[in-house]
Short mmCIF file of the C-alpha atoms (twelve columns), coordinates in Angstrom:
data_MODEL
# 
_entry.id   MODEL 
# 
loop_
_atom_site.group_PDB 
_atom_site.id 
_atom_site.type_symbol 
_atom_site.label_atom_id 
_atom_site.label_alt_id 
_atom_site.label_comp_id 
_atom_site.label_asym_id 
_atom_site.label_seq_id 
_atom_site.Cartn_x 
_atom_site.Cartn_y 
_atom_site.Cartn_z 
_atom_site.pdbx_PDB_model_num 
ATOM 1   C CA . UNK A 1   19.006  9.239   -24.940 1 
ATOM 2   C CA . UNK A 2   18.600  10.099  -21.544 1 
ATOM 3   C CA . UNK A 3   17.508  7.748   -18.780 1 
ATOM 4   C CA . UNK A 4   14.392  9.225   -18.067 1 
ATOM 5   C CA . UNK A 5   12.931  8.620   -21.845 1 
ATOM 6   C CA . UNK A 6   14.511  5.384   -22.322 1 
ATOM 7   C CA . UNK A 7   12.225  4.563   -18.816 1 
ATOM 8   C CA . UNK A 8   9.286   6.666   -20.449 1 
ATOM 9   C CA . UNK A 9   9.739   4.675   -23.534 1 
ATOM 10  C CA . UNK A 10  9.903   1.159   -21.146 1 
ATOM 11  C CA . UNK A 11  6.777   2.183   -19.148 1 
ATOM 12  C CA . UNK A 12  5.078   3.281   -22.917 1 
ATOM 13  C CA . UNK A 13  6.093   -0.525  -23.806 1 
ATOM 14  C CA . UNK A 14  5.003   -2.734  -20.730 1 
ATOM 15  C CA . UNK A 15  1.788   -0.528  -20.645 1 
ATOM 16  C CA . UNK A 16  1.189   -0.961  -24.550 1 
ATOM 17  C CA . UNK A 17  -0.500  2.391   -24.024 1 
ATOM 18  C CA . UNK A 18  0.763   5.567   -25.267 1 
ATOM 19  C CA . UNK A 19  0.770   7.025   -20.711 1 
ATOM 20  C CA . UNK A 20  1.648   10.242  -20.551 1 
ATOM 21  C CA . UNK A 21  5.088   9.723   -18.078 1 
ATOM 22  C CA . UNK A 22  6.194   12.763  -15.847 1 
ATOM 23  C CA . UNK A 23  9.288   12.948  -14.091 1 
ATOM 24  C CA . UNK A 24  9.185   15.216  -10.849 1 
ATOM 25  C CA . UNK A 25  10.632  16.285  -7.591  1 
ATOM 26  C CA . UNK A 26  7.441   14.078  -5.424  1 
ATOM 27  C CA . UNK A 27  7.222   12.265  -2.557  1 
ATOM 28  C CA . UNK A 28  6.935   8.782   -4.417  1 
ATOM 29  C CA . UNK A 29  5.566   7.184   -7.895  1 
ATOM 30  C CA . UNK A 30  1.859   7.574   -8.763  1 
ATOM 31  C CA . UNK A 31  -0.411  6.686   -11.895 1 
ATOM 32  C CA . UNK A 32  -3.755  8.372   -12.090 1 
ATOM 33  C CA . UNK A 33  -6.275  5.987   -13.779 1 
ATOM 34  C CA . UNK A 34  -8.234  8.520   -15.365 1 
ATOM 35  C CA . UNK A 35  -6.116  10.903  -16.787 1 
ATOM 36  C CA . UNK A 36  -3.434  7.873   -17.238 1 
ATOM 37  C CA . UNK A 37  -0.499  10.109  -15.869 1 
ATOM 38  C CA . UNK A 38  2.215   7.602   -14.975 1 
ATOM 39  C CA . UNK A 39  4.412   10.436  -12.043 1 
ATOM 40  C CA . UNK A 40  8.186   9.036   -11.038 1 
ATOM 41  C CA . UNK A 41  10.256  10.716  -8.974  1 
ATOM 42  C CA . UNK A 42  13.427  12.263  -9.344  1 
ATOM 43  C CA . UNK A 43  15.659  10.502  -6.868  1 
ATOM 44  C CA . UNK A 44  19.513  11.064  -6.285  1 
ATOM 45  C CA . UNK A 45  21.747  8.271   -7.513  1 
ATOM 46  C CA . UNK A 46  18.476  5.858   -8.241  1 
ATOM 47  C CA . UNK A 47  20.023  2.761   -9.655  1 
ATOM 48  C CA . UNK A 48  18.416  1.049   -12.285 1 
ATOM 49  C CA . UNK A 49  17.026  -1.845  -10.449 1 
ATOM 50  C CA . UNK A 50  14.882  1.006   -8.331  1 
ATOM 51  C CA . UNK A 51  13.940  2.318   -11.605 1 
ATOM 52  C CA . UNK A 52  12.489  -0.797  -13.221 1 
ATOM 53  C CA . UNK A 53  10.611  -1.622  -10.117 1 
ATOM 54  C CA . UNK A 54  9.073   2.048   -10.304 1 
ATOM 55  C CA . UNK A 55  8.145   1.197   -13.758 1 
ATOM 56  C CA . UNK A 56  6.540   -1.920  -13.945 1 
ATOM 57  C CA . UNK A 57  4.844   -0.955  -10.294 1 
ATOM 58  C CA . UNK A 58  2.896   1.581   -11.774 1 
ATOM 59  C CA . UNK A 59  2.397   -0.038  -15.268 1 
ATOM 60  C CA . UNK A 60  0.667   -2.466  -13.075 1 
ATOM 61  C CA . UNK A 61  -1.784  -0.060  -12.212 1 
ATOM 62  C CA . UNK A 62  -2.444  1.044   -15.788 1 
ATOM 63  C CA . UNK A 63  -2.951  -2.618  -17.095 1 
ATOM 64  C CA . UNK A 64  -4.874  -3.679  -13.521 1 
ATOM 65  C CA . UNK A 65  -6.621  -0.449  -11.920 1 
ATOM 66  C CA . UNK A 66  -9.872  0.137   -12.819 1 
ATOM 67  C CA . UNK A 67  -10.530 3.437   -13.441 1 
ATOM 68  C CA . UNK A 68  -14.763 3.455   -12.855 1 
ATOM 69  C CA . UNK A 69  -14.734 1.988   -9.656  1 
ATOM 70  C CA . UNK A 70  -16.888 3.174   -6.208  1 
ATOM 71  C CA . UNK A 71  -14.858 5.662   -4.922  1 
ATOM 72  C CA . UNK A 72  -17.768 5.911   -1.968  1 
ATOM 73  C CA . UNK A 73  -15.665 3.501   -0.006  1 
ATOM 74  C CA . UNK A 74  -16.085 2.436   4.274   1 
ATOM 75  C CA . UNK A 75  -12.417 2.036   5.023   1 
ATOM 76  C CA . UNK A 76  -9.106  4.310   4.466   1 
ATOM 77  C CA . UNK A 77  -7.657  5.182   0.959   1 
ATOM 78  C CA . UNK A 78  -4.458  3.887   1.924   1 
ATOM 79  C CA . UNK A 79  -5.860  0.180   2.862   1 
ATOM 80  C CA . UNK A 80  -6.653  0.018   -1.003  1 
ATOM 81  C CA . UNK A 81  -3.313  1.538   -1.573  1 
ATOM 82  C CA . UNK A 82  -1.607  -1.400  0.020   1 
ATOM 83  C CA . UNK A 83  -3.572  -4.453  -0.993  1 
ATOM 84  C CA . UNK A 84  -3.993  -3.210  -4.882  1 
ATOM 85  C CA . UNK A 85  -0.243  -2.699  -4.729  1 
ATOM 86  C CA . UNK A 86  0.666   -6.026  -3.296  1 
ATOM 87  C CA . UNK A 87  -2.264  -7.628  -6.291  1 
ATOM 88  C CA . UNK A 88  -0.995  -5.442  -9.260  1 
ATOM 89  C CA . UNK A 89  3.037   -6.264  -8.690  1 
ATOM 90  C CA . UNK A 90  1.672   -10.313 -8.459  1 
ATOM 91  C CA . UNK A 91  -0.554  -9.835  -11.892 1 
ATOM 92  C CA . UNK A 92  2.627   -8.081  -13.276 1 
ATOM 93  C CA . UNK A 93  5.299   -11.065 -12.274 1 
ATOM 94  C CA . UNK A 94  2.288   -13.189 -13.754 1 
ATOM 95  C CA . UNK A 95  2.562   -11.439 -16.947 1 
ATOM 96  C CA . UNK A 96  6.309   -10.507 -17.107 1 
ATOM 97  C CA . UNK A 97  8.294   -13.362 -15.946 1 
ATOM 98  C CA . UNK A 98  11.428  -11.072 -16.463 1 
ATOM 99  C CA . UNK A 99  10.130  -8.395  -13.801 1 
ATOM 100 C CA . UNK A 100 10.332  -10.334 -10.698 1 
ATOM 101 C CA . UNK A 101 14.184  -9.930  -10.584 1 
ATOM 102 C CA . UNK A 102 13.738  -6.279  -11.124 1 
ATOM 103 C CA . UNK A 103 10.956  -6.288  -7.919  1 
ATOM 104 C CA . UNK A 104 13.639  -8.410  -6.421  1 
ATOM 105 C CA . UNK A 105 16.788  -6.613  -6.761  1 
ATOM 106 C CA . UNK A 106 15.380  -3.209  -6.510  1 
ATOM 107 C CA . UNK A 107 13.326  -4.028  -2.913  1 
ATOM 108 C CA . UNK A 108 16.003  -5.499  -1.566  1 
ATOM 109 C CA . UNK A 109 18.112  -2.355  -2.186  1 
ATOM 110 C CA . UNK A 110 15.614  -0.015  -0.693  1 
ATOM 111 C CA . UNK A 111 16.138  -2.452  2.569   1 
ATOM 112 C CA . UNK A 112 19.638  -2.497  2.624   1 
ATOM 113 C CA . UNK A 113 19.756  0.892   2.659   1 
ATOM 114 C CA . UNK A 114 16.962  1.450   4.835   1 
ATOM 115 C CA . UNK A 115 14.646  3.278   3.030   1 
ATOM 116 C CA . UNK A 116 11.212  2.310   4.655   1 
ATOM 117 C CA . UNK A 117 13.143  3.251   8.234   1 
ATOM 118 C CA . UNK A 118 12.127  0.343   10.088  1 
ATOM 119 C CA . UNK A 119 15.701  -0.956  11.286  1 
ATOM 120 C CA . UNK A 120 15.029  1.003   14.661  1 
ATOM 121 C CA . UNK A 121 11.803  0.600   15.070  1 
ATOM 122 C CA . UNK A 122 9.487   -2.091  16.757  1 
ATOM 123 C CA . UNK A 123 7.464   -3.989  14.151  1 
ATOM 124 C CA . UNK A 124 5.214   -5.186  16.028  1 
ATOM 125 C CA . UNK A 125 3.844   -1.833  17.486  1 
ATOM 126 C CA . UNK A 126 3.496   -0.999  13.592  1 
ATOM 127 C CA . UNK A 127 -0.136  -0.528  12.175  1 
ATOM 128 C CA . UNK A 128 -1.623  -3.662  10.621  1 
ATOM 129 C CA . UNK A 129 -1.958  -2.046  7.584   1 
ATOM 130 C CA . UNK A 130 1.456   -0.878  7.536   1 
ATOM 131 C CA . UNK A 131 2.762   -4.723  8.439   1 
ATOM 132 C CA . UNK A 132 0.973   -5.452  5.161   1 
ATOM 133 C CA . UNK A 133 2.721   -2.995  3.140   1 
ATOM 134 C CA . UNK A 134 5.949   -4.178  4.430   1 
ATOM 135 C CA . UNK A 135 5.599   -7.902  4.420   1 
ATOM 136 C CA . UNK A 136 4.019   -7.519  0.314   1 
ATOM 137 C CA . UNK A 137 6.772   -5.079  -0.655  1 
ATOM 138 C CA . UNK A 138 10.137  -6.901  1.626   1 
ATOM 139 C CA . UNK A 139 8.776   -9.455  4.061   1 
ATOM 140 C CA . UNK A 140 8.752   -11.648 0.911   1 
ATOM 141 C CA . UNK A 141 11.896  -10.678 -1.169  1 
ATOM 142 C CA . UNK A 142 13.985  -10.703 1.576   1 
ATOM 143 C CA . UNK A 143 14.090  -13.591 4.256   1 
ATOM 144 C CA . UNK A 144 15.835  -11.653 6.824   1 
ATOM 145 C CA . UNK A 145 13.305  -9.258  7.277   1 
ATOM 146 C CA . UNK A 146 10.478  -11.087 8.848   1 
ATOM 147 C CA . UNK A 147 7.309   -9.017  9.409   1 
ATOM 148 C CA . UNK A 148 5.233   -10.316 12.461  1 
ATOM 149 C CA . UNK A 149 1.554   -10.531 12.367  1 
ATOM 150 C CA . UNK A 150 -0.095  -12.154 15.292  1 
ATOM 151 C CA . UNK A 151 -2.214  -15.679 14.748  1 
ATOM 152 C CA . UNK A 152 -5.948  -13.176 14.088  1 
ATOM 153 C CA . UNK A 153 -3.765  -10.691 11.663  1 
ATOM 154 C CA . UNK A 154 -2.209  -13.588 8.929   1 
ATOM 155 C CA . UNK A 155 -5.886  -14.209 8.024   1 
ATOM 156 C CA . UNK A 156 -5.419  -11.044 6.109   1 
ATOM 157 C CA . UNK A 157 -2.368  -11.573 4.266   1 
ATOM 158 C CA . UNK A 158 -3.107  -14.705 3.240   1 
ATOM 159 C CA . UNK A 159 -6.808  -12.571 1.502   1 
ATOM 160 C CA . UNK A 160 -4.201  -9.822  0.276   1 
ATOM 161 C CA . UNK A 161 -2.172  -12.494 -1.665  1 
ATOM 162 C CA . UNK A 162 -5.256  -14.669 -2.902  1 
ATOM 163 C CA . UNK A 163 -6.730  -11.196 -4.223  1 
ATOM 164 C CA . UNK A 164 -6.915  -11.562 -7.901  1 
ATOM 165 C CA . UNK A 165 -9.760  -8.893  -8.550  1 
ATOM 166 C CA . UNK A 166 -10.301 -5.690  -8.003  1 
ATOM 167 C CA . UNK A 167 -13.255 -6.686  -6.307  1 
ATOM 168 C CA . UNK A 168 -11.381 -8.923  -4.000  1 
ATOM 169 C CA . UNK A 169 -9.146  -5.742  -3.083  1 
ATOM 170 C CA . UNK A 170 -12.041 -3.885  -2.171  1 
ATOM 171 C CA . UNK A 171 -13.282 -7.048  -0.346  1 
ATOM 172 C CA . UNK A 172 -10.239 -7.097  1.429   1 
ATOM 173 C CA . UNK A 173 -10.056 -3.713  2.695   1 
ATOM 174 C CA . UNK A 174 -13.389 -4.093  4.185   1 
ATOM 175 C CA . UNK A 175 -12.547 -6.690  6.122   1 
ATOM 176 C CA . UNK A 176 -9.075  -5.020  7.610   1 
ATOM 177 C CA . UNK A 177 -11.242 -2.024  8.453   1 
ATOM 178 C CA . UNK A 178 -13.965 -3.802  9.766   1 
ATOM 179 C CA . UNK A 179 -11.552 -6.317  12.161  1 
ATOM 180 C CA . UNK A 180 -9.312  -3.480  13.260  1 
ATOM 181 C CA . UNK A 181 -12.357 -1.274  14.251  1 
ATOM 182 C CA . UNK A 182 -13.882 -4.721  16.445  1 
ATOM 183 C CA . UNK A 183 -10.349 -4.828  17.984  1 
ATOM 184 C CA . UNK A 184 -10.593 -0.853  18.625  1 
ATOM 185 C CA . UNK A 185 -14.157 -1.969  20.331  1 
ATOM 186 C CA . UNK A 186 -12.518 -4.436  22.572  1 
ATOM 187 C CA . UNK A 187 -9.916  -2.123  23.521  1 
ATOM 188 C CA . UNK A 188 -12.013 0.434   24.629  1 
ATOM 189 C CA . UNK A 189 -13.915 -1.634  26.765  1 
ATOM 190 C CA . UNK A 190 -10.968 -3.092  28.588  1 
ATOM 191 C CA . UNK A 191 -9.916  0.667   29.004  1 
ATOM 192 C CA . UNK A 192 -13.888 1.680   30.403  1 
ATOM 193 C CA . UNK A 193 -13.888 -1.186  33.198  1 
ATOM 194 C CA . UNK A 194 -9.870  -0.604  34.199  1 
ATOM 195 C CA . UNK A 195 -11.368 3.348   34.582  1 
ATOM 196 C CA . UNK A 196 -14.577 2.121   36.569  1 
ATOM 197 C CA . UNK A 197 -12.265 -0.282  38.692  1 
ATOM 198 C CA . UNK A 198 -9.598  2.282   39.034  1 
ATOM 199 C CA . UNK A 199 -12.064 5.485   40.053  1 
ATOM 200 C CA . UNK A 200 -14.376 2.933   41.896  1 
ATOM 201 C CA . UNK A 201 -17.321 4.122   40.038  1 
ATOM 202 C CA . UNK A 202 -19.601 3.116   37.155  1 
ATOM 203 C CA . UNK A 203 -19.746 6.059   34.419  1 
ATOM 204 C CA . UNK A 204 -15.853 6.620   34.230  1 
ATOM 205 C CA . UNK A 205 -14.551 8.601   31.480  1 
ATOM 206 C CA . UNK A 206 -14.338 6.685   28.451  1 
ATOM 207 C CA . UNK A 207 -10.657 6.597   26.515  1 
ATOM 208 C CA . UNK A 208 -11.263 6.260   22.501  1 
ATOM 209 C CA . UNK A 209 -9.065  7.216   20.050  1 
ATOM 210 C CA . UNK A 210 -9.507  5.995   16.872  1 
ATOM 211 C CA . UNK A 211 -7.039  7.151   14.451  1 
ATOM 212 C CA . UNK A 212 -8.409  4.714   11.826  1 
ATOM 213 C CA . UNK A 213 -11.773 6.168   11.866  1 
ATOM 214 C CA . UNK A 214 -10.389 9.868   11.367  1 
ATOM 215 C CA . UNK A 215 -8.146  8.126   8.352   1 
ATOM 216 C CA . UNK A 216 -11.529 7.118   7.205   1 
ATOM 217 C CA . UNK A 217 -13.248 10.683  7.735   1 
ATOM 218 C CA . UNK A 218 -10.421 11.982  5.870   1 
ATOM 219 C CA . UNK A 219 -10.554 9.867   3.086   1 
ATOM 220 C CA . UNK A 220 -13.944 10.396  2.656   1 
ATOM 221 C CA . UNK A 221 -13.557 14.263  2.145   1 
ATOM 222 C CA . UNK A 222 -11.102 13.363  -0.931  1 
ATOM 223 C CA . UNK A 223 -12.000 14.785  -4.171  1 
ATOM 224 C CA . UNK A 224 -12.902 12.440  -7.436  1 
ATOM 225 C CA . UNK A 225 -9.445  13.517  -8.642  1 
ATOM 226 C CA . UNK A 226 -7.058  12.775  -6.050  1 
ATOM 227 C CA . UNK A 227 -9.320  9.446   -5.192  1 
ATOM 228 C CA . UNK A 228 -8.556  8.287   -8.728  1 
ATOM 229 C CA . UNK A 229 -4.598  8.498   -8.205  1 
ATOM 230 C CA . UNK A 230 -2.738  5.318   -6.967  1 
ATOM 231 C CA . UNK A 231 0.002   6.754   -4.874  1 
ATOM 232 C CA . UNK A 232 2.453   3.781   -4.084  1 
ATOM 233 C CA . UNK A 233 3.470   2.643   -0.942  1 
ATOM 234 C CA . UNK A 234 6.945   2.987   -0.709  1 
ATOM 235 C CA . UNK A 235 7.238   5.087   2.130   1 
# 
């Protein structure tokens, strides 16, 4: 039997839901809650230890992901992205004891070999959002990569790990979005009176760029279909 329907069979198993499991040439793994598509990727030399994480990662969606939720949401898609990945992969250790040493073995391998590219690059300068991702998917299965989050930032891991709802996810979100656009606030007035100072006038051009808010815009204009597909983070 080949590998990929002994892991459709696995998926089929942990789920104990008939999911309809697609292997393809994409980006990264996906389940779509409504149409309960379970998408893997075809990867060159994936070991099995990446495979089982795949597997139960997105079988956490189909036992934990609502599929009738309020897709009118006030934040980015991918802030849900993150903190339902980081509560779905805690329900499934919950619920599969066995599973952790797959999440285990096969994060740590994407580190060692680099595969979220972050051995060159600043952490700190990373998006909060993307800190999250990183500390919920390596920061805690492997204690030499330490993700830093300043002393107003660990407020939000510590909500990301408590969620245990999806409600609490949405909660969550919220409250990233809604911190991250009072720090984009602050920021811009620092910027207005360095301008005023600088030109020696009042009325100085205003500097705002707020990436997060065109993130938002974006995800807004997302149709019911792609809204309803968990896309994991592993990128």
């Amino acid at each position: 039997m080949a590998i990929t329907d002994v892991k459709s069979n696995l998926a089929k198993l942990l789920a104990t839901e008939n999911l309809t499991v697609e292997h393809s040439n994409v980006r990264t793994a996906s389940f779509n809650v409504d149409t309960r598509v379970l998408t893997l990727p075809i990867w060159d030399n994936i070991s099995n230890d990446i495979y089982n994480l795949l597997v139960g990662h997105e079988v956490g969606h189909a036992i934990y992901t609502p599929n009738d939720y309020n897709t009118n949401i006030n934040f980015p898609r991918s802030f849900l992205n993150v903190v339902e990945d980081a509560r779905i992969e805690k329900l499934m250790k919950r619920k599969y004891a066995g599973i952790s040493k797959s999440f285990y073995r096969g994060y740590t391998e994407l580190n060692d070999k680099d595969f979220f590219e972050i051995q060159d690059e600043d952490l700190e300068k990373m998006s909060l959002i993307d800190r999250i991702n990183l500390h919920f998917k390596i920061g805690i299965h492997n204690l030499s990569t330490v993700i830093p989050f300043k002393e107003s930032e660990t407020q939000f891991v510590d909500m990301t790990a408590a969620a245990e709802t999806f409600d609490d996810v949405m909660e969550v979100c919220q409250k990233i979005a809604d911190f991250i656009r009072e720090q984009k606030k602050e920021e811009e007035k620092v910027a207005e009176v360095q301008t005023e100072s600088k030109d020696g006038e009042s009325g100085g051009e205003q500097v705002s760029v707020d990436s997060q808010s065109d993130q938002q815009n974006e995800s807004s204009e997302e149709s019911e279909e792609e809204s309803k597909n968990f896309e994991s983070s592993f990128d």
